[in-house]
Amino acid sequence: MASSCNMIKDWRAKLHLGKENSYAHRSSYNHLRSRCHTFSTRRGTSPSIAAVVAPMDWPEVSKYMGLVSSQHYREEIIQDLYKRTEDPRRELELLLSFYKPTKQKPHQIIFYRDGVSEGQFSQVLQYEKSAIRDACRSLQPGYLPPITFVVVQKGHHTRFFPANHNDKNLMGKSGNILPGTDVVDICHPTRFDFYFNSHAGIQGTSRPAHYHVLYDENKFTADQMQNPTSNLCY
């Protein structure tokens, strides 16, 4: 059964970059979102495009910075998430760009990762979590904020429907489940994952995103993880 979660209206106070909110202790946050995409040109030569974005201000959470680069064909791991060179890229640059205007380092990092199949979970987690750690150490020796690593999937065949199509309170105008609906009943018995339908479906059947929390040093509960996830969609 799908159940509708409470949509928090105070968008500014609830995003990951907050000092105090309903899902964590007092601290500053930085949430990062990343994606790899392969262009469909001649097979074997088209590059994969990797991108990472992060917020740059607090408490407004209205300014974002994005970094984009190309890498080898069908390479799903973000190779230069951090580079051990004189000019390190991506994660360190985003951390510095956040630190300069706010004068504070994130106390906790939440990393949303798109474009990863289940067979790559372990490989991507190991490489990219290590890159984030290296970037934090480069910003300041001994700086190791807790990390939550989340993979977001939409390339699946799972769909949800209202239990009672005669009850207009359970569905939108198109007959889809309501935006803000989260589903945990049919998830993996041991892993930390959930489905979330963030927006109203206008045409056809809504496809919920499937969130896999692969690594969680922040020890979030399901509600604490779902609330900021919901808010980031608006």
Short mmCIF file of N, CA, C and O in Angstrom, two decimals, residues 98-184:
data_model
loop_
_atom_site.label_atom_id
_atom_site.label_comp_id
_atom_site.label_asym_id
_atom_site.label_seq_id
_atom_site.Cartn_x
_atom_site.Cartn_y
_atom_site.Cartn_z
N PHE A 98 31.47 26.72 -1.27
CA PHE A 98 30.51 26.83 -0.18
C PHE A 98 31.12 27.52 1.03
O PHE A 98 30.48 28.32 1.71
N TYR A 99 32.39 27.21 1.30
CA TYR A 99 33.05 27.73 2.50
C TYR A 99 33.29 29.25 2.42
O TYR A 99 33.12 29.96 3.41
N LYS A 100 33.64 29.76 1.25
CA LYS A 100 34.01 31.17 1.12
C LYS A 100 32.89 32.13 1.53
O LYS A 100 33.12 33.05 2.31
N PRO A 101 31.66 31.96 1.05
CA PRO A 101 30.61 32.91 1.45
C PRO A 101 29.99 32.61 2.81
O PRO A 101 29.51 33.52 3.48
N THR A 102 29.98 31.34 3.21
CA THR A 102 29.31 30.98 4.46
C THR A 102 30.25 30.95 5.66
O THR A 102 29.80 30.98 6.80
N LYS A 103 31.56 30.85 5.41
CA LYS A 103 32.57 30.79 6.47
C LYS A 103 32.39 29.57 7.37
O LYS A 103 32.72 29.59 8.55
N GLN A 104 31.87 28.51 6.80
CA GLN A 104 31.73 27.27 7.55
C GLN A 104 31.84 26.08 6.61
O GLN A 104 31.54 26.17 5.43
N LYS A 105 32.33 24.98 7.17
CA LYS A 105 32.43 23.74 6.40
C LYS A 105 31.20 22.89 6.72
O LYS A 105 30.69 22.92 7.84
N PRO A 106 30.71 22.13 5.75
CA PRO A 106 29.57 21.25 6.03
C PRO A 106 29.91 20.27 7.15
O PRO A 106 30.97 19.66 7.14
N HIS A 107 29.00 20.14 8.09
CA HIS A 107 29.19 19.16 9.17
C HIS A 107 28.76 17.78 8.74
O HIS A 107 29.17 16.78 9.34
N GLN A 108 27.91 17.71 7.73
CA GLN A 108 27.43 16.45 7.19
C GLN A 108 27.25 16.59 5.69
O GLN A 108 26.86 17.66 5.21
N ILE A 109 27.51 15.53 4.94
CA ILE A 109 27.37 15.55 3.49
C ILE A 109 26.39 14.46 3.06
O ILE A 109 26.52 13.30 3.48
N ILE A 110 25.41 14.84 2.24
CA ILE A 110 24.48 13.89 1.64
C ILE A 110 24.71 13.91 0.14
O ILE A 110 24.59 14.96 -0.50
N PHE A 111 25.03 12.76 -0.42
CA PHE A 111 25.42 12.65 -1.82
C PHE A 111 24.37 11.84 -2.57
O PHE A 111 24.21 10.64 -2.32
N TYR A 112 23.63 12.49 -3.47
CA TYR A 112 22.63 11.81 -4.30
C TYR A 112 23.28 11.46 -5.64
O TYR A 112 23.74 12.35 -6.36
N ARG A 113 23.26 10.19 -5.97
CA ARG A 113 23.94 9.71 -7.18
C ARG A 113 22.94 9.08 -8.15
O ARG A 113 22.20 8.18 -7.79
N ASP A 114 22.92 9.57 -9.37
CA ASP A 114 22.01 9.07 -10.39
C ASP A 114 22.78 8.22 -11.40
O ASP A 114 24.01 8.30 -11.51
N GLY A 115 22.05 7.41 -12.15
CA GLY A 115 22.65 6.68 -13.27
C GLY A 115 23.51 5.50 -12.90
O GLY A 115 24.49 5.21 -13.59
N VAL A 116 23.17 4.78 -11.83
CA VAL A 116 23.97 3.63 -11.38
C VAL A 116 23.07 2.39 -11.32
O VAL A 116 22.00 2.42 -10.71
N SER A 117 23.50 1.30 -11.95
CA SER A 117 22.76 0.05 -11.87
C SER A 117 23.15 -0.69 -10.59
O SER A 117 24.20 -0.42 -10.00
N GLU A 118 22.33 -1.64 -10.19
CA GLU A 118 22.58 -2.36 -8.94
C GLU A 118 23.91 -3.11 -8.98
O GLU A 118 24.57 -3.27 -7.96
N GLY A 119 24.29 -3.59 -10.14
CA GLY A 119 25.56 -4.31 -10.25
C GLY A 119 26.77 -3.43 -10.03
O GLY A 119 27.88 -3.95 -9.81
N GLN A 120 26.60 -2.12 -10.08
CA GLN A 120 27.71 -1.19 -9.91
C GLN A 120 27.71 -0.52 -8.54
O GLN A 120 28.56 0.32 -8.27
N PHE A 121 26.75 -0.85 -7.71
CA PHE A 121 26.63 -0.17 -6.42
C PHE A 121 27.94 -0.18 -5.64
O PHE A 121 28.43 0.87 -5.19
N SER A 122 28.50 -1.34 -5.45
CA SER A 122 29.69 -1.47 -4.61
C SER A 122 30.88 -0.71 -5.19
O SER A 122 31.59 0.00 -4.47
N GLN A 123 31.09 -0.84 -6.49
CA GLN A 123 32.22 -0.19 -7.15
C GLN A 123 32.11 1.33 -7.10
O GLN A 123 33.07 2.02 -6.76
N VAL A 124 30.92 1.85 -7.42
CA VAL A 124 30.72 3.30 -7.41
C VAL A 124 30.83 3.85 -6.00
O VAL A 124 31.47 4.89 -5.77
N LEU A 125 30.23 3.17 -5.03
CA LEU A 125 30.30 3.63 -3.64
C LEU A 125 31.74 3.69 -3.15
O LEU A 125 32.17 4.69 -2.56
N GLN A 126 32.50 2.64 -3.39
CA GLN A 126 33.87 2.59 -2.90
C GLN A 126 34.73 3.71 -3.49
O GLN A 126 35.47 4.39 -2.77
N TYR A 127 34.62 3.90 -4.80
CA TYR A 127 35.47 4.89 -5.46
C TYR A 127 35.06 6.32 -5.11
O TYR A 127 35.90 7.15 -4.74
N GLU A 128 33.78 6.62 -5.21
CA GLU A 128 33.34 7.99 -5.06
C GLU A 128 33.30 8.44 -3.61
O GLU A 128 33.54 9.60 -3.30
N LYS A 129 33.00 7.53 -2.69
CA LYS A 129 33.08 7.89 -1.27
C LYS A 129 34.52 8.21 -0.88
O LYS A 129 34.78 9.16 -0.13
N SER A 130 35.45 7.44 -1.39
CA SER A 130 36.86 7.71 -1.13
C SER A 130 37.29 9.06 -1.71
O SER A 130 38.06 9.80 -1.09
N ALA A 131 36.75 9.42 -2.89
CA ALA A 131 37.08 10.71 -3.49
C ALA A 131 36.55 11.86 -2.65
O ALA A 131 37.22 12.89 -2.48
N ILE A 132 35.35 11.71 -2.09
CA ILE A 132 34.79 12.74 -1.22
C ILE A 132 35.65 12.89 0.03
O ILE A 132 35.94 14.01 0.48
N ARG A 133 36.08 11.78 0.59
CA ARG A 133 36.94 11.81 1.78
C ARG A 133 38.25 12.56 1.47
O ARG A 133 38.71 13.40 2.25
N ASP A 134 38.85 12.25 0.33
CA ASP A 134 40.11 12.90 -0.03
C ASP A 134 39.93 14.40 -0.22
O ASP A 134 40.79 15.20 0.17
N ALA A 135 38.80 14.79 -0.80
CA ALA A 135 38.54 16.22 -0.99
C ALA A 135 38.39 16.93 0.34
O ALA A 135 38.88 18.05 0.53
N CYS A 136 37.72 16.29 1.30
CA CYS A 136 37.54 16.89 2.63
C CYS A 136 38.89 17.05 3.33
O CYS A 136 39.15 18.08 3.95
N ARG A 137 39.73 16.04 3.23
CA ARG A 137 41.06 16.12 3.86
C ARG A 137 41.90 17.22 3.23
O ARG A 137 42.72 17.85 3.90
N SER A 138 41.71 17.44 1.93
CA SER A 138 42.47 18.49 1.26
C SER A 138 42.02 19.88 1.69
O SER A 138 42.81 20.82 1.71
N LEU A 139 40.74 19.99 2.03
CA LEU A 139 40.24 21.28 2.51
C LEU A 139 40.84 21.62 3.87
O LEU A 139 41.23 22.76 4.12
N GLN A 140 40.95 20.61 4.73
CA GLN A 140 41.57 20.78 6.05
C GLN A 140 41.95 19.41 6.59
O GLN A 140 41.13 18.50 6.62
N PRO A 141 43.19 19.23 7.01
CA PRO A 141 43.60 17.93 7.57
C PRO A 141 42.72 17.53 8.75
O PRO A 141 42.44 18.35 9.63
N GLY A 142 42.27 16.29 8.76
CA GLY A 142 41.42 15.82 9.84
C GLY A 142 39.95 16.13 9.68
O GLY A 142 39.14 15.73 10.51
N TYR A 143 39.60 16.85 8.61
CA TYR A 143 38.19 17.19 8.37
C TYR A 143 37.49 16.01 7.72
O TYR A 143 37.71 15.72 6.54
N LEU A 144 36.66 15.31 8.46
CA LEU A 144 35.98 14.11 7.98
C LEU A 144 34.50 14.15 8.39
O LEU A 144 34.08 13.46 9.34
N PRO A 145 33.69 14.93 7.72
CA PRO A 145 32.26 14.98 8.05
C PRO A 145 31.59 13.65 7.68
O PRO A 145 32.00 12.98 6.73
N PRO A 146 30.57 13.23 8.43
CA PRO A 146 29.86 11.98 8.09
C PRO A 146 29.17 12.11 6.74
O PRO A 146 28.64 13.16 6.39
N ILE A 147 29.16 11.02 6.00
CA ILE A 147 28.63 11.00 4.63
C ILE A 147 27.44 10.05 4.54
O ILE A 147 27.45 8.97 5.13
N THR A 148 26.42 10.48 3.82
CA THR A 148 25.32 9.61 3.43
C THR A 148 25.30 9.53 1.92
O THR A 148 25.22 10.55 1.24
N PHE A 149 25.40 8.32 1.38
CA PHE A 149 25.52 8.10 -0.06
C PHE A 149 24.24 7.43 -0.56
O PHE A 149 23.91 6.32 -0.15
N VAL A 150 23.52 8.11 -1.45
CA VAL A 150 22.21 7.64 -1.92
C VAL A 150 22.22 7.52 -3.43
O VAL A 150 22.59 8.46 -4.14
N VAL A 151 21.82 6.36 -3.94
CA VAL A 151 21.66 6.17 -5.38
C VAL A 151 20.18 6.29 -5.73
O VAL A 151 19.32 5.71 -5.06
N VAL A 152 19.88 7.06 -6.78
CA VAL A 152 18.51 7.28 -7.22
C VAL A 152 18.31 6.61 -8.58
O VAL A 152 19.06 6.87 -9.52
N GLN A 153 17.31 5.74 -8.67
CA GLN A 153 17.02 5.03 -9.92
C GLN A 153 15.61 5.32 -10.41
O GLN A 153 14.67 5.32 -9.62
N LYS A 154 15.49 5.54 -11.72
CA LYS A 154 14.16 5.65 -12.33
C LYS A 154 13.99 4.66 -13.48
O LYS A 154 12.90 4.55 -14.05
N GLY A 155 15.05 3.95 -13.84
CA GLY A 155 14.98 2.97 -14.90
C GLY A 155 14.50 1.62 -14.39
O GLY A 155 15.22 0.63 -14.46
N HIS A 156 13.30 1.57 -13.87
CA HIS A 156 12.73 0.32 -13.37
C HIS A 156 11.29 0.21 -13.85
O HIS A 156 10.75 1.13 -14.47
N HIS A 157 10.65 -0.91 -13.56
CA HIS A 157 9.30 -1.16 -14.07
C HIS A 157 8.26 -1.17 -12.96
O HIS A 157 7.15 -1.67 -13.16
N THR A 158 8.59 -0.64 -11.81
CA THR A 158 7.65 -0.62 -10.69
C THR A 158 6.71 0.57 -10.82
O THR A 158 7.15 1.70 -11.03
N ARG A 159 5.41 0.31 -10.67
CA ARG A 159 4.40 1.37 -10.72
C ARG A 159 3.43 1.18 -9.56
O ARG A 159 3.21 0.05 -9.09
N PHE A 160 2.84 2.26 -9.10
CA PHE A 160 1.89 2.20 -7.99
C PHE A 160 0.57 2.85 -8.40
O PHE A 160 0.55 3.81 -9.18
N PHE A 161 -0.50 2.30 -7.85
CA PHE A 161 -1.84 2.79 -8.16
C PHE A 161 -2.62 2.98 -6.86
O PHE A 161 -2.36 2.30 -5.88
N PRO A 162 -3.59 3.89 -6.84
CA PRO A 162 -4.42 4.05 -5.64
C PRO A 162 -5.16 2.76 -5.32
O PRO A 162 -5.62 2.04 -6.22
N ALA A 163 -5.27 2.45 -4.03
CA ALA A 163 -5.95 1.22 -3.62
C ALA A 163 -7.44 1.29 -3.93
O ALA A 163 -8.06 0.26 -4.22
N ASN A 164 -8.00 2.49 -3.91
CA ASN A 164 -9.43 2.66 -4.17
C ASN A 164 -9.61 3.77 -5.20
O ASN A 164 -9.47 4.95 -4.89
N HIS A 165 -9.93 3.41 -6.42
CA HIS A 165 -10.08 4.40 -7.49
C HIS A 165 -11.35 5.24 -7.33
O HIS A 165 -11.53 6.22 -8.05
N ASN A 166 -12.19 4.85 -6.44
CA ASN A 166 -13.41 5.62 -6.20
C ASN A 166 -13.21 6.72 -5.17
O ASN A 166 -14.06 7.58 -4.99
N ASP A 167 -12.08 6.68 -4.47
CA ASP A 167 -11.77 7.69 -3.46
C ASP A 167 -10.89 8.76 -4.08
O ASP A 167 -9.69 8.55 -4.32
N LYS A 168 -11.44 9.92 -4.36
CA LYS A 168 -10.72 11.01 -5.01
C LYS A 168 -9.62 11.59 -4.13
O LYS A 168 -8.74 12.30 -4.62
N ASN A 169 -9.67 11.32 -2.82
CA ASN A 169 -8.64 11.82 -1.92
C ASN A 169 -7.33 11.04 -2.03
O ASN A 169 -6.31 11.46 -1.48
N LEU A 170 -7.36 9.89 -2.71
CA LEU A 170 -6.18 9.04 -2.81
C LEU A 170 -5.45 9.21 -4.14
O LEU A 170 -4.41 8.57 -4.35
N MET A 171 -5.96 10.05 -5.02
CA MET A 171 -5.32 10.17 -6.33
C MET A 171 -5.51 11.57 -6.89
O MET A 171 -6.36 12.35 -6.45
N GLY A 172 -4.66 11.88 -7.89
CA GLY A 172 -4.75 13.17 -8.54
C GLY A 172 -5.76 13.16 -9.66
O GLY A 172 -6.46 12.17 -9.89
N LYS A 173 -5.82 14.25 -10.45
CA LYS A 173 -6.79 14.38 -11.52
C LYS A 173 -6.58 13.34 -12.62
O LYS A 173 -7.51 12.93 -13.29
N SER A 174 -5.32 12.91 -12.80
CA SER A 174 -5.02 11.94 -13.85
C SER A 174 -5.23 10.50 -13.39
O SER A 174 -5.05 9.57 -14.19
N GLY A 175 -5.60 10.30 -12.13
CA GLY A 175 -5.79 8.96 -11.61
C GLY A 175 -4.54 8.35 -11.01
O GLY A 175 -4.56 7.20 -10.55
N ASN A 176 -3.44 9.10 -11.00
CA ASN A 176 -2.19 8.62 -10.42
C ASN A 176 -2.18 8.81 -8.91
O ASN A 176 -2.99 9.56 -8.35
N ILE A 177 -1.23 8.15 -8.25
CA ILE A 177 -1.05 8.36 -6.82
C ILE A 177 -0.64 9.80 -6.57
O ILE A 177 -0.11 10.49 -7.45
N LEU A 178 -0.88 10.28 -5.37
CA LEU A 178 -0.62 11.68 -5.04
C LEU A 178 0.87 11.98 -4.98
O LEU A 178 1.67 11.11 -4.61
N PRO A 179 1.27 13.20 -5.32
CA PRO A 179 2.67 13.58 -5.11
C PRO A 179 2.99 13.58 -3.62
O PRO A 179 2.15 13.96 -2.80
N GLY A 180 4.18 13.14 -3.28
CA GLY A 180 4.55 13.03 -1.88
C GLY A 180 4.28 11.65 -1.32
O GLY A 180 4.41 11.44 -0.12
N THR A 181 3.95 10.70 -2.17
CA THR A 181 3.67 9.33 -1.72
C THR A 181 4.97 8.55 -1.63
O THR A 181 5.75 8.49 -2.59
N ASP A 182 5.23 7.98 -0.46
CA ASP A 182 6.41 7.12 -0.30
C ASP A 182 5.95 5.69 -0.01
O ASP A 182 4.91 5.47 0.61
N VAL A 183 6.72 4.74 -0.48
CA VAL A 183 6.40 3.32 -0.34
C VAL A 183 7.59 2.58 0.24
O VAL A 183 8.70 2.66 -0.31
N VAL A 184 7.37 1.87 1.33
CA VAL A 184 8.45 1.10 1.97
C VAL A 184 8.07 -0.36 2.14
O VAL A 184 8.93 -1.18 2.50
#
